[in-house]
Amino acid sequence: MNRQHILNCSFSSWYANFVEHTIESEVIKLPQSFVNYLLEDGIYLPLSKDEIAEQNIQDVGSSKVRPSFPDLQAKVERAINQLGGEVFPKLNWSAPRDASWIACGNSLKCHTFNDIILLLKSSNFISHDLTEPFTLCDETEQAGQVQYELVLRRWTEIPPSMEFRVFVGNQEVIAISQRDCSSFFPCVPPLVDDITYEINNFHDRYVAGLFKEQHYVLDVFRKDKAEFLIVDFNPFNEVTDSSLFTWTELYRMRDGDEECDLRCIKEEAGVQPSPYLAYSMPSDFLDLRSGTDANKLVDFLKMEVQRQDDSVDDDER
Ligand SMILES: Nc1ncnc2c1ncn2[C@@H]1O[C@H](COP(=O)(O)OP(=O)(O)OP(=O)(O)O)[C@@H](O)[C@H]1O
Ligand SMILES: [Mg+2]
């Protein structure tokens, strides 16, 4: 696999070509100082632009000066407004899905700059985007700067039963899987033939030939009968979850001449454990329980106090 394959799957590489068939989004380039802040240990929120305007407060009781990103904050707030006040955040490739436990309502729905920061800072998936996006690429290709970006997408209610992962080889749909493999959705099995036909049709009309790669994994949401929205493009290799298939099967299907197959869970007994189970108890809390890193609790509590202070300030304003 080469670096370009991964780069072609990053959000801003494909969004413009599919804008009519995907969720409205804004892309904001991230300054290196903000990327560094995301990579730092410990969770503390930056000074808001209002706090900077009021006074130059330094973090009391800490040797660290709280960083501030007033320009970025202004851009993010403008984008949130443009997108209707509720957004779904991600970076070039990944959303902070492993961190939803930290947010109110266990959801990735964000209303403010701080909501977004809290998720990004708490997520291992985001760290992966920042530190090793080219994991399976040839060693010689690892180097090189990535322009990181924050993607904000209009919040859209997506019923998990209507999300599908579509595997495309040589620009043809070779396999389709229900996206959430930890649930049985009784409405899906009777629709298998319809959905297979519709997805093939959607792909051939609106996607084939317009994506920069021959092989890719496309996530779609069936909004209505025969009506689809593109949720994401992902690399065609093991960095992408193979859902109800295995990568061995998928490579065989790509290189062979088989009929497109749609797999879904057909009965309650067929459900697979959620891949996010490992994240339901934050590993930071597991560290606490085992006493390996007490500083993490301190960081977490400081951040919570800070967040509550900030929201009290907002309310008083
Ligand atoms: N705009 C949105 N509003 C609400 N929920 C969304 C939105 N976009 C995506 N989601 C939900 O979040 C899930 C993950 O989104 P997305 O596929 O962009 O993340 P990802 O990190 O690329 O995931 P993966 O690692 O599996 O490729 C989607 O399956 C969908 O259920
Ligand atoms: Mg993805």
mmCIF file of C-alpha atoms and ligand atoms in Angstrom:
data_model
loop_
_atom_site.group_PDB
_atom_site.id
_atom_site.type_symbol
_atom_site.label_atom_id
_atom_site.label_comp_id
_atom_site.label_asym_id
_atom_site.label_seq_id
_atom_site.Cartn_x
_atom_site.Cartn_y
_atom_site.Cartn_z
ATOM 1 C CA MET A 1 0.000 0.000 0.000
ATOM 2 C CA ASN A 2 1.194 3.496 -0.680
ATOM 3 C CA ARG A 3 0.792 6.782 1.089
ATOM 4 C CA GLN A 4 -1.224 8.273 -1.742
ATOM 5 C CA HIS A 5 -3.989 5.705 -1.184
ATOM 6 C CA ILE A 6 -4.394 6.929 2.391
ATOM 7 C CA LEU A 7 -4.165 10.580 1.354
ATOM 8 C CA ASN A 8 -6.865 10.072 -1.286
ATOM 9 C CA CYS A 9 -9.204 8.803 1.438
ATOM 10 C CA SER A 10 -8.745 11.886 3.607
ATOM 11 C CA PHE A 11 -11.882 13.977 3.825
ATOM 12 C CA SER A 12 -10.863 17.024 1.830
ATOM 13 C CA SER A 13 -9.497 14.861 -1.014
ATOM 14 C CA TRP A 14 -12.973 13.560 -1.846
ATOM 15 C CA TYR A 15 -15.538 15.990 -0.421
ATOM 16 C CA ALA A 16 -15.664 18.419 -3.364
ATOM 17 C CA ASN A 17 -16.361 15.618 -5.863
ATOM 18 C CA PHE A 18 -19.306 14.247 -3.888
ATOM 19 C CA VAL A 19 -20.738 17.334 -2.255
ATOM 20 C CA GLU A 20 -24.234 16.652 -3.598
ATOM 21 C CA HIS A 21 -24.321 13.137 -2.211
ATOM 22 C CA THR A 22 -22.885 13.604 1.214
ATOM 23 C CA ILE A 23 -23.498 15.484 4.451
ATOM 24 C CA GLU A 24 -22.786 19.218 4.331
ATOM 25 C CA SER A 25 -19.436 19.922 5.975
ATOM 26 C CA GLU A 26 -16.840 22.600 6.644
ATOM 27 C CA VAL A 27 -13.103 21.946 6.614
ATOM 28 C CA ILE A 28 -10.833 24.054 8.811
ATOM 29 C CA LYS A 29 -7.050 23.790 8.447
ATOM 30 C CA LEU A 30 -5.346 23.225 11.785
ATOM 31 C CA PRO A 31 -2.242 25.200 12.753
ATOM 32 C CA GLN A 32 0.712 23.099 13.901
ATOM 33 C CA SER A 33 0.452 24.694 17.378
ATOM 34 C CA PHE A 34 -3.028 23.193 17.757
ATOM 35 C CA VAL A 35 -1.846 19.786 16.519
ATOM 36 C CA ASN A 36 0.926 19.945 19.145
ATOM 37 C CA TYR A 37 -1.634 20.849 21.798
ATOM 38 C CA LEU A 38 -3.740 17.801 20.812
ATOM 39 C CA LEU A 39 -0.664 15.600 21.108
ATOM 40 C CA GLU A 40 0.317 16.844 24.570
ATOM 41 C CA ASP A 41 -0.369 14.692 27.594
ATOM 42 C CA GLY A 42 -3.083 15.762 29.978
ATOM 43 C CA ILE A 43 -6.376 17.370 29.161
ATOM 44 C CA TYR A 44 -6.716 21.069 29.760
ATOM 45 C CA LEU A 45 -8.851 23.394 27.724
ATOM 46 C CA PRO A 46 -7.338 26.360 25.934
ATOM 47 C CA LEU A 47 -8.208 29.877 27.046
ATOM 48 C CA SER A 48 -11.317 31.005 25.211
ATOM 49 C CA LYS A 49 -11.147 34.143 23.138
ATOM 50 C CA ASP A 50 -13.420 35.897 25.663
ATOM 51 C CA GLU A 51 -11.079 35.040 28.510
ATOM 52 C CA ILE A 52 -8.157 36.453 26.556
ATOM 53 C CA ALA A 53 -10.102 39.619 25.877
ATOM 54 C CA GLU A 54 -10.944 40.060 29.543
ATOM 55 C CA GLN A 55 -7.535 39.441 30.997
ATOM 56 C CA ASN A 56 -4.439 37.413 30.408
ATOM 57 C CA ILE A 57 -5.135 34.750 32.971
ATOM 58 C CA GLN A 58 -2.524 32.116 33.601
ATOM 59 C CA ASP A 59 -3.460 28.790 34.962
ATOM 60 C CA VAL A 60 -3.294 29.206 38.734
ATOM 61 C CA GLY A 61 -1.469 26.464 40.559
ATOM 62 C CA SER A 62 0.044 25.052 37.394
ATOM 63 C CA SER A 63 3.328 25.765 35.729
ATOM 64 C CA LYS A 64 1.602 25.558 32.356
ATOM 65 C CA VAL A 65 0.253 28.604 30.617
ATOM 66 C CA ARG A 66 -3.031 27.650 29.038
ATOM 67 C CA PRO A 67 -2.680 27.919 25.277
ATOM 68 C CA SER A 68 -5.180 29.856 23.240
ATOM 69 C CA PHE A 69 -6.425 29.567 19.676
ATOM 70 C CA PRO A 70 -8.684 32.574 19.178
ATOM 71 C CA ASP A 71 -8.571 32.516 15.352
ATOM 72 C CA LEU A 72 -9.312 28.826 15.212
ATOM 73 C CA GLN A 73 -12.074 29.203 17.776
ATOM 74 C CA ALA A 74 -13.680 31.975 15.708
ATOM 75 C CA LYS A 75 -13.548 29.817 12.546
ATOM 76 C CA VAL A 76 -15.022 26.844 14.368
ATOM 77 C CA GLU A 77 -17.836 28.916 15.845
ATOM 78 C CA ARG A 78 -18.635 30.374 12.433
ATOM 79 C CA ALA A 79 -18.736 26.874 10.912
ATOM 80 C CA ILE A 80 -20.961 25.545 13.713
ATOM 81 C CA ASN A 81 -23.406 28.379 13.033
ATOM 82 C CA GLN A 82 -23.362 27.745 9.303
ATOM 83 C CA LEU A 83 -24.099 24.070 9.910
ATOM 84 C CA GLY A 84 -27.161 24.729 12.046
ATOM 85 C CA GLY A 85 -25.614 24.775 15.532
ATOM 86 C CA GLU A 86 -24.953 21.026 15.942
ATOM 87 C CA VAL A 87 -21.965 19.277 14.373
ATOM 88 C CA PHE A 88 -20.155 15.966 14.126
ATOM 89 C CA PRO A 89 -16.350 16.422 14.334
ATOM 90 C CA LYS A 90 -13.534 14.432 12.784
ATOM 91 C CA LEU A 91 -9.978 14.920 11.536
ATOM 92 C CA ASN A 92 -8.645 13.980 8.081
ATOM 93 C CA TRP A 93 -9.651 10.323 8.522
ATOM 94 C CA SER A 94 -11.132 9.535 11.903
ATOM 95 C CA ALA A 95 -13.889 10.617 14.226
ATOM 96 C CA PRO A 96 -13.294 10.454 18.018
ATOM 97 C CA ARG A 97 -15.816 7.620 18.421
ATOM 98 C CA ASP A 98 -13.861 6.005 21.233
ATOM 99 C CA ALA A 99 -14.261 9.178 23.309
ATOM 100 C CA SER A 100 -18.030 9.613 23.212
ATOM 101 C CA TRP A 101 -18.206 8.416 26.845
ATOM 102 C CA ILE A 102 -16.689 11.712 27.952
ATOM 103 C CA ALA A 103 -19.391 13.847 26.355
ATOM 104 C CA CYS A 104 -22.760 14.637 27.793
ATOM 105 C CA GLY A 105 -25.315 12.174 26.412
ATOM 106 C CA ASN A 106 -22.592 9.794 25.234
ATOM 107 C CA SER A 107 -22.767 11.345 21.781
ATOM 108 C CA LEU A 108 -20.461 13.055 19.317
ATOM 109 C CA LYS A 109 -22.931 15.898 18.856
ATOM 110 C CA CYS A 110 -21.050 19.158 19.504
ATOM 111 C CA HIS A 111 -22.365 22.669 20.042
ATOM 112 C CA THR A 112 -19.211 24.525 21.101
ATOM 113 C CA PHE A 113 -15.473 24.733 20.471
ATOM 114 C CA ASN A 114 -14.840 23.194 23.890
ATOM 115 C CA ASP A 115 -17.174 20.250 23.180
ATOM 116 C CA ILE A 116 -15.026 19.477 20.132
ATOM 117 C CA ILE A 117 -11.717 19.879 21.933
ATOM 118 C CA LEU A 118 -12.762 17.605 24.753
ATOM 119 C CA LEU A 119 -13.574 14.807 22.287
ATOM 120 C CA LEU A 120 -10.449 15.276 20.178
ATOM 121 C CA LYS A 121 -8.173 15.369 23.217
ATOM 122 C CA SER A 122 -9.715 12.245 24.752
ATOM 123 C CA SER A 123 -9.588 10.034 21.680
ATOM 124 C CA ASN A 124 -7.045 7.384 20.755
ATOM 125 C CA PHE A 125 -8.475 7.277 17.225
ATOM 126 C CA ILE A 126 -7.555 10.949 16.833
ATOM 127 C CA SER A 127 -4.044 10.288 18.197
ATOM 128 C CA HIS A 128 -3.704 7.582 15.570
ATOM 129 C CA ASP A 129 -4.564 10.064 12.786
ATOM 130 C CA LEU A 130 -1.987 12.451 14.191
ATOM 131 C CA THR A 131 0.858 10.049 14.852
ATOM 132 C CA GLU A 132 0.609 7.068 12.519
ATOM 133 C CA PRO A 133 -1.783 7.637 9.649
ATOM 134 C CA PHE A 134 0.414 5.641 7.276
ATOM 135 C CA THR A 135 0.737 2.529 9.483
ATOM 136 C CA LEU A 136 0.638 -0.092 6.734
ATOM 137 C CA CYS A 137 2.536 1.911 4.151
ATOM 138 C CA ASP A 138 6.053 1.105 3.021
ATOM 139 C CA GLU A 139 8.597 2.295 5.564
ATOM 140 C CA THR A 140 10.326 4.445 2.987
ATOM 141 C CA GLU A 141 7.136 6.399 2.564
ATOM 142 C CA GLN A 142 6.452 7.204 6.209
ATOM 143 C CA ALA A 143 7.997 10.661 6.248
ATOM 144 C CA GLY A 144 6.403 13.873 5.058
ATOM 145 C CA GLN A 145 4.119 16.485 6.516
ATOM 146 C CA VAL A 146 0.364 16.119 6.563
ATOM 147 C CA GLN A 147 -1.825 19.214 6.570
ATOM 148 C CA TYR A 148 -4.192 18.375 9.385
ATOM 149 C CA GLU A 149 -7.746 19.585 9.210
ATOM 150 C CA LEU A 150 -10.796 19.652 11.409
ATOM 151 C CA VAL A 151 -13.899 18.501 9.580
ATOM 152 C CA LEU A 152 -17.230 19.652 10.950
ATOM 153 C CA ARG A 153 -20.290 17.950 9.511
ATOM 154 C CA ARG A 154 -23.914 18.998 9.923
ATOM 155 C CA TRP A 155 -25.366 16.773 12.644
ATOM 156 C CA THR A 156 -27.559 14.147 10.962
ATOM 157 C CA GLU A 157 -29.577 11.471 12.715
ATOM 158 C CA ILE A 158 -28.439 8.218 11.113
ATOM 159 C CA PRO A 159 -30.296 5.069 12.190
ATOM 160 C CA PRO A 160 -27.614 2.371 12.537
ATOM 161 C CA SER A 161 -29.835 -0.160 10.750
ATOM 162 C CA MET A 162 -29.556 1.883 7.549
ATOM 163 C CA GLU A 163 -25.781 2.216 7.436
ATOM 164 C CA PHE A 164 -23.810 -0.012 5.095
ATOM 165 C CA ARG A 165 -20.126 -0.553 4.389
ATOM 166 C CA VAL A 166 -19.531 -1.074 0.680
ATOM 167 C CA PHE A 167 -16.335 -2.729 -0.560
ATOM 168 C CA VAL A 168 -15.310 -1.655 -4.034
ATOM 169 C CA GLY A 169 -12.663 -3.452 -6.127
ATOM 170 C CA ASN A 170 -11.695 -2.276 -9.597
ATOM 171 C CA GLN A 171 -14.472 0.309 -9.348
ATOM 172 C CA GLU A 172 -17.166 -2.318 -8.871
ATOM 173 C CA VAL A 173 -19.137 -3.138 -5.744
ATOM 174 C CA ILE A 174 -17.916 -6.554 -4.619
ATOM 175 C CA ALA A 175 -19.364 -6.810 -1.114
ATOM 176 C CA ILE A 176 -21.736 -4.977 1.227
ATOM 177 C CA SER A 177 -22.105 -5.369 4.973
ATOM 178 C CA GLN A 178 -24.339 -3.849 7.579
ATOM 179 C CA ARG A 179 -22.135 -1.282 9.304
ATOM 180 C CA ASP A 180 -22.985 -1.950 12.953
ATOM 181 C CA CYS A 181 -22.133 -5.618 13.435
ATOM 182 C CA SER A 182 -23.098 -5.591 17.109
ATOM 183 C CA SER A 183 -26.851 -5.495 16.472
ATOM 184 C CA PHE A 184 -29.567 -7.477 14.756
ATOM 185 C CA PHE A 185 -31.903 -5.238 12.760
ATOM 186 C CA PRO A 186 -35.071 -7.170 11.844
ATOM 187 C CA CYS A 187 -35.900 -4.666 9.080
ATOM 188 C CA VAL A 188 -32.738 -5.438 7.082
ATOM 189 C CA PRO A 189 -32.893 -9.149 6.025
ATOM 190 C CA PRO A 190 -36.131 -8.756 4.026
ATOM 191 C CA LEU A 191 -34.547 -5.841 2.140
ATOM 192 C CA VAL A 192 -31.280 -7.533 1.168
ATOM 193 C CA ASP A 193 -32.076 -7.857 -2.548
ATOM 194 C CA ASP A 194 -33.461 -4.324 -2.830
ATOM 195 C CA ILE A 195 -30.557 -2.777 -0.969
ATOM 196 C CA THR A 196 -27.956 -4.701 -2.980
ATOM 197 C CA TYR A 197 -29.515 -3.472 -6.203
ATOM 198 C CA GLU A 198 -29.889 0.109 -4.951
ATOM 199 C CA ILE A 199 -26.331 0.371 -3.654
ATOM 200 C CA ASN A 200 -24.888 -0.994 -6.898
ATOM 201 C CA ASN A 201 -26.981 1.514 -8.781
ATOM 202 C CA PHE A 202 -26.001 4.428 -6.537
ATOM 203 C CA HIS A 203 -22.334 3.534 -6.750
ATOM 204 C CA ASP A 204 -22.313 3.082 -10.526
ATOM 205 C CA ARG A 205 -24.159 6.363 -11.138
ATOM 206 C CA TYR A 206 -22.592 8.713 -8.640
ATOM 207 C CA VAL A 207 -19.322 7.275 -7.392
ATOM 208 C CA ALA A 208 -17.628 5.033 -9.971
ATOM 209 C CA GLY A 209 -14.877 6.853 -11.803
ATOM 210 C CA LEU A 210 -15.110 9.927 -9.559
ATOM 211 C CA PHE A 211 -13.050 8.626 -6.654
ATOM 212 C CA LYS A 212 -9.296 8.811 -7.113
ATOM 213 C CA GLU A 213 -8.676 5.104 -6.417
ATOM 214 C CA GLN A 214 -9.724 1.819 -8.036
ATOM 215 C CA HIS A 215 -10.286 -0.020 -4.745
ATOM 216 C CA TYR A 216 -11.896 1.613 -1.713
ATOM 217 C CA VAL A 217 -14.382 1.127 1.085
ATOM 218 C CA LEU A 218 -17.409 3.382 0.934
ATOM 219 C CA ASP A 219 -19.765 3.980 3.861
ATOM 220 C CA VAL A 220 -23.313 4.926 2.964
ATOM 221 C CA PHE A 221 -26.524 5.783 4.753
ATOM 222 C CA ARG A 222 -29.826 4.714 3.155
ATOM 223 C CA LYS A 223 -31.878 7.832 3.813
ATOM 224 C CA ASP A 224 -34.923 6.581 2.058
ATOM 225 C CA LYS A 225 -35.809 3.939 -0.489
ATOM 226 C CA ALA A 226 -33.062 4.107 -3.138
ATOM 227 C CA GLU A 227 -31.770 7.353 -1.666
ATOM 228 C CA PHE A 228 -28.253 7.340 -0.226
ATOM 229 C CA LEU A 229 -25.792 9.690 1.401
ATOM 230 C CA ILE A 230 -22.057 9.030 1.420
ATOM 231 C CA VAL A 231 -20.759 8.995 4.995
ATOM 232 C CA ASP A 232 -17.082 8.274 4.311
ATOM 233 C CA PHE A 233 -14.406 6.736 2.090
ATOM 234 C CA ASN A 234 -11.804 4.428 3.659
ATOM 235 C CA PRO A 235 -8.678 2.625 2.455
ATOM 236 C CA PHE A 236 -9.152 -0.825 0.910
ATOM 237 C CA ASN A 237 -6.962 -2.686 3.377
ATOM 238 C CA GLU A 238 -6.665 -3.874 6.956
ATOM 239 C CA VAL A 239 -6.679 -0.386 8.491
ATOM 240 C CA THR A 240 -10.399 -0.428 7.680
ATOM 241 C CA ASP A 241 -12.747 -2.678 9.641
ATOM 242 C CA SER A 242 -13.932 -5.479 7.351
ATOM 243 C CA SER A 243 -17.362 -5.722 9.063
ATOM 244 C CA LEU A 244 -19.032 -9.106 8.384
ATOM 245 C CA PHE A 245 -16.301 -10.164 5.922
ATOM 246 C CA THR A 246 -12.625 -10.951 6.423
ATOM 247 C CA TRP A 247 -9.874 -9.225 4.489
ATOM 248 C CA THR A 248 -8.822 -12.591 3.069
ATOM 249 C CA GLU A 249 -12.314 -12.980 1.578
ATOM 250 C CA LEU A 250 -12.368 -9.405 0.340
ATOM 251 C CA TYR A 251 -9.034 -9.684 -1.491
ATOM 252 C CA ARG A 252 -10.220 -12.955 -3.041
ATOM 253 C CA MET A 253 -13.463 -11.345 -4.156
ATOM 254 C CA ARG A 254 -11.615 -8.354 -5.592
ATOM 255 C CA ASP A 255 -9.262 -10.576 -7.584
ATOM 256 C CA GLY A 256 -11.908 -13.115 -8.593
ATOM 257 C CA ASP A 257 -15.139 -12.973 -10.471
ATOM 258 C CA GLU A 258 -17.850 -13.452 -7.864
ATOM 259 C CA GLU A 259 -21.334 -11.993 -7.525
ATOM 260 C CA CYS A 260 -21.696 -9.039 -5.132
ATOM 261 C CA ASP A 261 -22.704 -10.318 -1.713
ATOM 262 C CA LEU A 262 -24.635 -8.381 0.993
ATOM 263 C CA ARG A 263 -24.176 -9.724 4.512
ATOM 264 C CA CYS A 264 -26.322 -8.783 7.456
ATOM 265 C CA ILE A 265 -27.068 -10.401 10.792
ATOM 266 C CA LYS A 266 -30.119 -12.611 10.314
ATOM 267 C CA GLU A 267 -31.007 -13.417 13.903
ATOM 268 C CA GLU A 268 -30.379 -12.174 17.427
ATOM 269 C CA ALA A 269 -27.890 -15.006 18.054
ATOM 270 C CA GLY A 270 -25.667 -13.792 15.216
ATOM 271 C CA VAL A 271 -24.597 -10.505 16.762
ATOM 272 C CA GLN A 272 -20.921 -9.862 17.216
ATOM 273 C CA PRO A 273 -19.386 -8.073 20.195
ATOM 274 C CA SER A 274 -19.142 -4.358 19.663
ATOM 275 C CA PRO A 275 -15.609 -3.355 18.661
ATOM 276 C CA TYR A 276 -16.108 -0.320 20.935
ATOM 277 C CA LEU A 277 -16.602 -2.397 24.073
ATOM 278 C CA ALA A 278 -12.948 -1.921 24.831
ATOM 279 C CA TYR A 279 -13.592 1.789 24.968
ATOM 280 C CA SER A 280 -16.727 1.750 27.114
ATOM 281 C CA MET A 281 -14.633 1.874 30.263
ATOM 282 C CA PRO A 282 -12.079 4.560 29.527
ATOM 283 C CA SER A 283 -8.608 3.118 29.650
ATOM 284 C CA ASP A 284 -7.615 6.159 31.733
ATOM 285 C CA PHE A 285 -10.048 5.008 34.413
ATOM 286 C CA LEU A 286 -8.678 1.479 34.196
ATOM 287 C CA ASP A 287 -5.249 2.994 34.797
ATOM 288 C CA LEU A 288 -6.681 4.712 37.855
ATOM 289 C CA ARG A 289 -8.238 1.571 39.210
ATOM 290 C CA SER A 290 -4.961 -0.262 38.929
ATOM 291 C CA GLY A 291 -3.167 2.772 40.355
ATOM 292 C CA THR A 292 -0.768 3.002 37.419
ATOM 293 C CA ASP A 293 -1.385 6.647 36.647
ATOM 294 C CA ALA A 294 -3.021 8.811 39.280
ATOM 295 C CA ASN A 295 -2.103 11.969 37.385
ATOM 296 C CA LYS A 296 -4.792 11.119 34.891
ATOM 297 C CA LEU A 297 -7.551 11.603 37.456
ATOM 298 C CA VAL A 298 -6.060 14.922 38.449
ATOM 299 C CA ASP A 299 -5.982 16.035 34.806
ATOM 300 C CA PHE A 300 -9.540 14.900 34.275
ATOM 301 C CA LEU A 301 -10.908 16.663 37.338
ATOM 302 C CA LYS A 302 -9.033 19.882 36.565
ATOM 303 C CA MET A 303 -10.467 19.852 33.098
ATOM 304 C CA GLU A 304 -14.005 19.253 34.355
ATOM 305 C CA VAL A 305 -13.732 22.160 36.834
ATOM 306 C CA GLN A 306 -12.390 24.372 34.079
ATOM 307 C CA ARG A 307 -15.192 23.372 31.737
ATOM 308 C CA GLN A 308 -17.836 24.077 34.351
ATOM 309 C CA ASP A 309 -16.223 27.450 35.126
ATOM 310 C CA ASP A 310 -16.256 28.303 31.436
ATOM 311 C CA SER A 311 -19.908 27.413 31.053
ATOM 312 C CA VAL A 312 -20.862 29.414 34.192
ATOM 313 C CA ASP A 313 -18.999 32.365 32.673
ATOM 314 C CA ASP A 314 -20.902 31.882 29.433
ATOM 315 C CA ASP A 315 -24.230 31.785 31.259
ATOM 316 C CA GLU A 316 -23.441 34.970 33.157
ATOM 317 C CA ARG A 317 -22.496 36.798 30.006
HETATM 318 N N1 LIG B 1 -22.837 14.185 10.355
HETATM 319 C C1 LIG B 1 -23.094 13.206 11.206
HETATM 320 N N2 LIG B 1 -24.038 13.351 12.161
HETATM 321 C C2 LIG B 1 -24.274 12.353 13.050
HETATM 322 N N3 LIG B 1 -23.651 11.159 13.047
HETATM 323 C C3 LIG B 1 -22.706 10.961 12.108
HETATM 324 C C4 LIG B 1 -22.369 11.966 11.147
HETATM 325 N N4 LIG B 1 -21.391 11.485 10.352
HETATM 326 C C5 LIG B 1 -21.127 10.240 10.794
HETATM 327 N N5 LIG B 1 -21.916 9.911 11.832
HETATM 328 C C6 LIG B 1 -21.932 8.624 12.564
HETATM 329 O O1 LIG B 1 -20.637 8.355 13.037
HETATM 330 C C7 LIG B 1 -20.137 7.133 12.497
HETATM 331 C C8 LIG B 1 -18.675 7.269 12.212
HETATM 332 O O2 LIG B 1 -18.446 8.277 11.254
HETATM 333 P P1 LIG B 1 -17.240 8.164 10.234
HETATM 334 O O3 LIG B 1 -17.445 6.982 9.355
HETATM 335 O O4 LIG B 1 -17.082 9.484 9.575
HETATM 336 O O5 LIG B 1 -16.032 7.899 11.254
HETATM 337 P P2 LIG B 1 -14.671 7.109 10.988
HETATM 338 O O6 LIG B 1 -13.763 7.479 12.096
HETATM 339 O O7 LIG B 1 -14.218 7.338 9.597
HETATM 340 O O8 LIG B 1 -15.121 5.585 11.147
HETATM 341 P P3 LIG B 1 -14.298 4.283 10.614
HETATM 342 O O9 LIG B 1 -13.033 4.254 11.390
HETATM 343 O O10 LIG B 1 -15.191 3.111 10.906
HETATM 344 O O11 LIG B 1 -14.074 4.485 9.146
HETATM 345 C C9 LIG B 1 -20.990 6.879 11.264
HETATM 346 O O12 LIG B 1 -21.095 5.512 11.018
HETATM 347 C C10 LIG B 1 -22.314 7.490 11.651
HETATM 348 O O13 LIG B 1 -23.081 6.565 12.410
HETATM 349 MG MG MG B 2 -13.971 6.129 8.002
#
